[in-house]
Coordinates of C-alpha atoms in Angstrom, one line a residue:
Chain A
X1 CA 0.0 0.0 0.0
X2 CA 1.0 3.3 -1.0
X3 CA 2.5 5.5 1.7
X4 CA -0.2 7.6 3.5
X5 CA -0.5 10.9 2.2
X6 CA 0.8 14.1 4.7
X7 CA -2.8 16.0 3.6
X8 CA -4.6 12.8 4.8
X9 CA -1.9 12.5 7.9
X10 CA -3.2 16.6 8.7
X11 CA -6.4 15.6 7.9
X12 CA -6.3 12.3 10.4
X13 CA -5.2 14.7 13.5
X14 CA -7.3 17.5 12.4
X15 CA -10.3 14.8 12.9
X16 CA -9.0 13.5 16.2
X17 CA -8.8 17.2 17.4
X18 CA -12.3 18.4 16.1
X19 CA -13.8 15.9 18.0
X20 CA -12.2 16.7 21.2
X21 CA -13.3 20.2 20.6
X22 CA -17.2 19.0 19.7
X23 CA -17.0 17.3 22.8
X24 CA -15.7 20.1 24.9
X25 CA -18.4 22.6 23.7
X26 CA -21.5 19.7 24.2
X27 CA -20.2 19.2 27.5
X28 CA -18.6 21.8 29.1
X29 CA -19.4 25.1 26.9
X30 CA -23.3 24.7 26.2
X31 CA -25.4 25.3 28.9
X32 CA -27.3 22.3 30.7
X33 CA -31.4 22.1 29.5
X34 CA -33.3 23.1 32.5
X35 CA -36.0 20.6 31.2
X36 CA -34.1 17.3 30.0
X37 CA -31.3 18.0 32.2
X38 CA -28.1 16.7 30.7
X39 CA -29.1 14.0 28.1
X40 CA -29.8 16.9 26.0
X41 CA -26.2 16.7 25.4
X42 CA -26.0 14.0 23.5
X43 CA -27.9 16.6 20.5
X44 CA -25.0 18.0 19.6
X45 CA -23.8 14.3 18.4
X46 CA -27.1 13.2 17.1
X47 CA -27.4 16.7 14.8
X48 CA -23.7 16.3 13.6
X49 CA -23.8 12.4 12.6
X50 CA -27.6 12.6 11.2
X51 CA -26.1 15.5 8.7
X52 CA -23.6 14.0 7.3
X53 CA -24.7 10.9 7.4
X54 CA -27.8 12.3 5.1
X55 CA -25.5 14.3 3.0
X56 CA -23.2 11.1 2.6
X57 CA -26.0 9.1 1.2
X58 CA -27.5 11.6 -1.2
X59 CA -23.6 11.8 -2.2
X60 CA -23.3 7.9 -3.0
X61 CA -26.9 8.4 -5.4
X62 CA -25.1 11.3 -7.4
X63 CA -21.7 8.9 -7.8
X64 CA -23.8 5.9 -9.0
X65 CA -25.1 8.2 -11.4
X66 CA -22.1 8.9 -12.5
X67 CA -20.9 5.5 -12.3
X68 CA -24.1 4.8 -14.8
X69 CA -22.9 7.2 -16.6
X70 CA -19.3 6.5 -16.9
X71 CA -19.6 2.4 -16.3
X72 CA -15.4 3.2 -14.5
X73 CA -15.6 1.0 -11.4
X74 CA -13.8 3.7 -9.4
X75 CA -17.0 5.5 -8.8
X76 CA -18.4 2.8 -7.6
X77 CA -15.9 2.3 -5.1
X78 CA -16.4 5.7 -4.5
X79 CA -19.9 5.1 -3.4
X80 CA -19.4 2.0 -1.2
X81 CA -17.0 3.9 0.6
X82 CA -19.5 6.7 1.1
X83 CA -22.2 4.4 1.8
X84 CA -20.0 2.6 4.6
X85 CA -19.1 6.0 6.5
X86 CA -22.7 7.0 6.3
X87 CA -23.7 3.8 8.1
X88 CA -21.8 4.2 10.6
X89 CA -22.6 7.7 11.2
X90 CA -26.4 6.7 10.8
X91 CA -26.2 4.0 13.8
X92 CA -25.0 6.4 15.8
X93 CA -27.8 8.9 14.7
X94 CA -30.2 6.3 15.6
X95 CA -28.7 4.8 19.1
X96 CA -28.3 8.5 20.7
X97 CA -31.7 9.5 19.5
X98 CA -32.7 6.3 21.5
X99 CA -31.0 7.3 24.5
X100 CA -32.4 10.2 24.8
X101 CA -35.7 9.2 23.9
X102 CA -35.8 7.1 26.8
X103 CA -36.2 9.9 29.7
X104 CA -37.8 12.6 27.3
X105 CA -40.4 10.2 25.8
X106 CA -40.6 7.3 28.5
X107 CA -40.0 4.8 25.5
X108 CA -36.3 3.8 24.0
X109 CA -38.6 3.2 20.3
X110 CA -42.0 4.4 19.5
X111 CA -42.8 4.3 15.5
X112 CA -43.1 8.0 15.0
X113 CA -42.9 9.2 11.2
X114 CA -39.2 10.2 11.9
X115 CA -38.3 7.1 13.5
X116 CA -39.7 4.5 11.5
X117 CA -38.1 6.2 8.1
X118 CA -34.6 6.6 9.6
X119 CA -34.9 3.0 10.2
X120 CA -35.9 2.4 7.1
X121 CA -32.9 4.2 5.8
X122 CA -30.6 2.2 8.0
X123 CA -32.0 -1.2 6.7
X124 CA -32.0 -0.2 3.0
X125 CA -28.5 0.5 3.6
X126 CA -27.9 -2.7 5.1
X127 CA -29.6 -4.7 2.6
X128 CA -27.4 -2.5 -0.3
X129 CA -23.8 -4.6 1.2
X130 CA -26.1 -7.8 1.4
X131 CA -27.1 -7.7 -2.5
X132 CA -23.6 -6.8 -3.3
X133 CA -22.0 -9.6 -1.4
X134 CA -24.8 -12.1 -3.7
X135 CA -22.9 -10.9 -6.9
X136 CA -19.8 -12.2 -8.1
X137 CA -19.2 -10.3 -11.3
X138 CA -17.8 -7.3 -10.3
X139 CA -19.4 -5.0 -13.3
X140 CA -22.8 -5.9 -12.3
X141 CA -22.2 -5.8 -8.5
X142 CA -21.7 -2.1 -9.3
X143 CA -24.8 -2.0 -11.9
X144 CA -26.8 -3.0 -9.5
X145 CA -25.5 -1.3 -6.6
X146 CA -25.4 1.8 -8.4
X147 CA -29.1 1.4 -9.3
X148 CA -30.0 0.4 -5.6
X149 CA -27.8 3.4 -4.0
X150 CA -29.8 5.7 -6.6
X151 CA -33.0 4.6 -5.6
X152 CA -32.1 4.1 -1.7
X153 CA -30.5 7.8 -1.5
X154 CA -34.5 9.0 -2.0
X155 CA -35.1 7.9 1.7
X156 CA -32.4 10.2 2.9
X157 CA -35.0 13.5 1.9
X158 CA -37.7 11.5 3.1
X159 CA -36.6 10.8 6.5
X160 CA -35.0 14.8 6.8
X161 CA -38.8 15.9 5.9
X162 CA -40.5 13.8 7.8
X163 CA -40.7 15.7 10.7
X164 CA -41.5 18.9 8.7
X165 CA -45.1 17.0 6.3
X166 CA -46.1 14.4 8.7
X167 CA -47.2 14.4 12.7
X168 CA -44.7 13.7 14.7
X169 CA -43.3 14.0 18.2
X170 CA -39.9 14.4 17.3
X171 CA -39.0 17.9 17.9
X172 CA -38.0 20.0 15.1
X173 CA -35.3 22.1 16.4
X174 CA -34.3 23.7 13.7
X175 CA -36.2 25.8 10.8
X176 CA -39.4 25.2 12.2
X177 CA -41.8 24.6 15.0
X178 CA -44.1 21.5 15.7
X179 CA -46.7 21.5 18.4
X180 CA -46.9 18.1 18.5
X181 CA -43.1 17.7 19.7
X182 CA -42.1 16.3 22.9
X183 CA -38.6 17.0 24.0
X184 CA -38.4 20.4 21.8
X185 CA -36.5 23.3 22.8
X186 CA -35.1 26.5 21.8
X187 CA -31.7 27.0 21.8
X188 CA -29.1 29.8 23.1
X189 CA -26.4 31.2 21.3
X190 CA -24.1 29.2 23.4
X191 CA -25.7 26.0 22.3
X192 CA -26.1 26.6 18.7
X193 CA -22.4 27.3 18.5
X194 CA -22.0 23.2 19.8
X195 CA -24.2 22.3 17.5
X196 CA -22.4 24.3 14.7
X197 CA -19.3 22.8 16.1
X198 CA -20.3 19.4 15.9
X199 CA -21.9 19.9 12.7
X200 CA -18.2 21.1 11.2
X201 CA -16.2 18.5 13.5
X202 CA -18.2 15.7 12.3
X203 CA -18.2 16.6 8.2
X204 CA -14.5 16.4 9.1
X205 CA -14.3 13.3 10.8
X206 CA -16.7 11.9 7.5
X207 CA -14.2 13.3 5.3
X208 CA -11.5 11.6 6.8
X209 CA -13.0 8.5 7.2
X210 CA -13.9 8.7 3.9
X211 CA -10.5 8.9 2.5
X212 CA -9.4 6.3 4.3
X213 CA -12.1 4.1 3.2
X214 CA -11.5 4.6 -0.1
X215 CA -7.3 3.8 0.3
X216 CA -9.1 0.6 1.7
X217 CA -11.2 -0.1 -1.7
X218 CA -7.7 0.6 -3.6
X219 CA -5.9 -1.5 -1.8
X220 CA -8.4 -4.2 -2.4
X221 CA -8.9 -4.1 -5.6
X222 CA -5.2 -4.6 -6.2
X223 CA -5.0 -7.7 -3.8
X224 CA -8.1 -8.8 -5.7
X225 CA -6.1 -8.1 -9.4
X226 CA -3.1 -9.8 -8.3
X227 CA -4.8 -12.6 -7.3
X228 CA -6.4 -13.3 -10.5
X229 CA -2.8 -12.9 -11.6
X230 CA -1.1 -15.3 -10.0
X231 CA -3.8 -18.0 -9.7
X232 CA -3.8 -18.1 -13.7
Chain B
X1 CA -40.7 14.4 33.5
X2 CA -42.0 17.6 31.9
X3 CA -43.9 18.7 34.9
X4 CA -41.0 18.6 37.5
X5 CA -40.2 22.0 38.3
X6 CA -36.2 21.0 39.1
X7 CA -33.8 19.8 36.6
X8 CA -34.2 16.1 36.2
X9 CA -30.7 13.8 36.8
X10 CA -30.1 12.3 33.4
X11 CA -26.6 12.3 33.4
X12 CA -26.6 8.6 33.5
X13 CA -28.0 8.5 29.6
X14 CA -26.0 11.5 28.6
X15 CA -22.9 9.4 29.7
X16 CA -24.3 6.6 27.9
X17 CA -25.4 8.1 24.7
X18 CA -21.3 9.8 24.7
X19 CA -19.9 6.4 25.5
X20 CA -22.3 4.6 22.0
X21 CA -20.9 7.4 20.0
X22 CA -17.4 6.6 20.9
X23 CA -17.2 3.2 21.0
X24 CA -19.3 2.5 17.7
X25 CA -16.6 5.3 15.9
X26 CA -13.8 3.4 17.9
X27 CA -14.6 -0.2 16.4
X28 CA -15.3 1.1 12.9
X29 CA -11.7 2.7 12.9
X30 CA -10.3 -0.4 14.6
X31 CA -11.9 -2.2 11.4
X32 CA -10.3 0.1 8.7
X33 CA -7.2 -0.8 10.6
X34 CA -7.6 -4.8 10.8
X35 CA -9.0 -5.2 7.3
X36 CA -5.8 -2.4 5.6
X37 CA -3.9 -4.9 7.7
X38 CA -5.1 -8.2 6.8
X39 CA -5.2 -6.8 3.2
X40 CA -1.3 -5.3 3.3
X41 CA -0.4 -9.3 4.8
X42 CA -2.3 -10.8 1.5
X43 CA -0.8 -8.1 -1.0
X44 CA 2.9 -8.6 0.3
X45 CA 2.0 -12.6 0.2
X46 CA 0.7 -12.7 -3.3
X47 CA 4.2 -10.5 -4.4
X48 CA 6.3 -13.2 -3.2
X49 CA 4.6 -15.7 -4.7
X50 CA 4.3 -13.8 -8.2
X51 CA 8.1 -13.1 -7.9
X52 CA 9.4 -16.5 -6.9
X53 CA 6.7 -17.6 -10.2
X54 CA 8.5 -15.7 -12.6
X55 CA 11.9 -16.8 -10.7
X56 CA 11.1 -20.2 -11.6
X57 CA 9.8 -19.5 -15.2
X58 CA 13.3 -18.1 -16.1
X59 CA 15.1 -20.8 -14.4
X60 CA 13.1 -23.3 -16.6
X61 CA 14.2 -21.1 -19.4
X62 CA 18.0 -21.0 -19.3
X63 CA 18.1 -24.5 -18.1
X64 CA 16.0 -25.2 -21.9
X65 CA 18.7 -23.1 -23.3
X66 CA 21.8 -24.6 -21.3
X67 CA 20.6 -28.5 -22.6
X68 CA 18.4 -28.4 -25.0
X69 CA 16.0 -31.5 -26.2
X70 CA 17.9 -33.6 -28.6
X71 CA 16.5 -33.0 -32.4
X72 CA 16.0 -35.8 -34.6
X73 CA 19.0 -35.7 -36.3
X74 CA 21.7 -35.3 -33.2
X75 CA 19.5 -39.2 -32.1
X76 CA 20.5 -40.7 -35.1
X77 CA 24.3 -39.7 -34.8
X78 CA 24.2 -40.5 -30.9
X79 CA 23.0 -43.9 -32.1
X80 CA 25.5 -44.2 -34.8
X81 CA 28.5 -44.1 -32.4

């Protein structure tokens, strides 16, 4: 494997240290919720991984179009890559919104609008490395990945707007107000800046991961060549 | 909990919800890192065994060159004497 870049090396510490920082300014710098007390915390966490987690799945759908477009197999390692990260991310979206649903809604899981589309989401995601695990041929594991990330990325909008065209509990804390919510609350300057701080720290962190991800994908593909070399 | 008039302990889930988003990010990482590994291990195996094939290939080769496969002609003369 090629020798790890120094931009990617920056951008390795630069992603250790924004995530110290997120954490210092959700736990120390924003104020505690006189309401929720200090689960609220974990908001800062859930807002930053549920963005780019979103973002990184609407990004797969345009590189499988592209990868349609093109037919070069890069882009679709491009897309796994970005699919992977978003995952991730997404599971922990989905385990803190949990958490804290627990002492602000006296239920861990309830199937709110919100809820039951971001795990939707998560299991369409899931079943995207399942299909491509069932298909050998490498050109139409990415066909039909490509197709499946195009049509999957439609339940990232879906589950962002949910809580803005259906009625929900969730609170919608930002751009809007739903009476319905349990758990909302409005936010001081102090807080939005951890919240802008995570977002930032976290689309670093995705970045990063990213990257490496994608070295990964490289570096398999080349194991995967040379094998096919020296077994013939 | 919305009608308590003091702030409600839930430090316990805060702690909780921090120590999900670390450890889920943690072992993801910690995969990146086993599976580059395991991968590096297999890359650096199938090298040697592609070099030590083409070693072999142009041993065979000089060793055709060095003593050839008697023709049909060089027989006959070998049988003659």
């Amino acid at each position: 494997m090629p020798a790890r870049p120094t931009l990617l090396k920056i951008l390795d510490g630069l992603a250790i240290l924004m995530l110290a920082v997120a954490t210092y300014f959700a736990l120390v710098k924003a104020p505690t919720e006189l309401v929720m007390g200090q689960v609220q915390r974990v908001f800062y966490f859930h807002i930053g991984t549920a963005w780019t987690a979103l973002l990184g799945f609407l990004f797969a759908s345009v590189l499988s179009v592209i990868y349609l477009i093109t037919k070069n197999l890069k882009w679709d390692l491009y897309q796994v890559a970005a699919i992977e990260v978003s995952l991730v991310f997404f599971l922990i979206t989905i385990m803190l919104g949990s958490i804290w649903a627990y002492p602000a809604w006296n239920t861990w899981w309830t199937w709110d609008p919100r809820l039951t589309t971001a795990a939707i989401t998560e299991l369409v995601y899931i079943a995207y490395f399942m299909l491509r695990q069932g298909i050998d041929d490498p050109d139409r594991r990415a066909r039909f990945g490509a197709v499946y990330a195009l049509l999957g990325g439609i339940s990232a909008p879906i589950t962002f707007f949910a809580i803005r065209l259906y009625r929900t509990i969730h609170p919608v804390v930002i751009a809007g107000t739903n009476p319905k919510a349990e758990g909302g609350f409005s936010m001081t300057p102090s807080m939005l800046t951890a919240m802008f701080v995570a977002l930032i720290a976290f689309t670093v962190i995705f970045i990063d991961l990213y990257w490496n991800r994608i070295r990964l994908g490289n570096l398999q593909d080349k194991v995967e060549q040379l094998k096919l070399k020296v077994m013939v | 909990m919305f009608l308590q008039e003091a702030t409600p302990d839930t430090s316990g889930y805060m702690i909780a919800g921090y120590a999900v988003a670390f450890l889920v990010m943690f072992f993801y990482v910690l995969s990146i890192y086993l599976r580059s590994r395991n991968l590096n291990q297999d890359l650096s195996l199938l090298e040697e065994m592609e070099k030590s094939a083409v070693q072999a290939e142009k041993t065979a080769s000089v060793q055709a060159k060095k003593s050839p496969v008697p023709t049909g002609s060089v027989r006959k003369k070998a049988a003659k004497k």
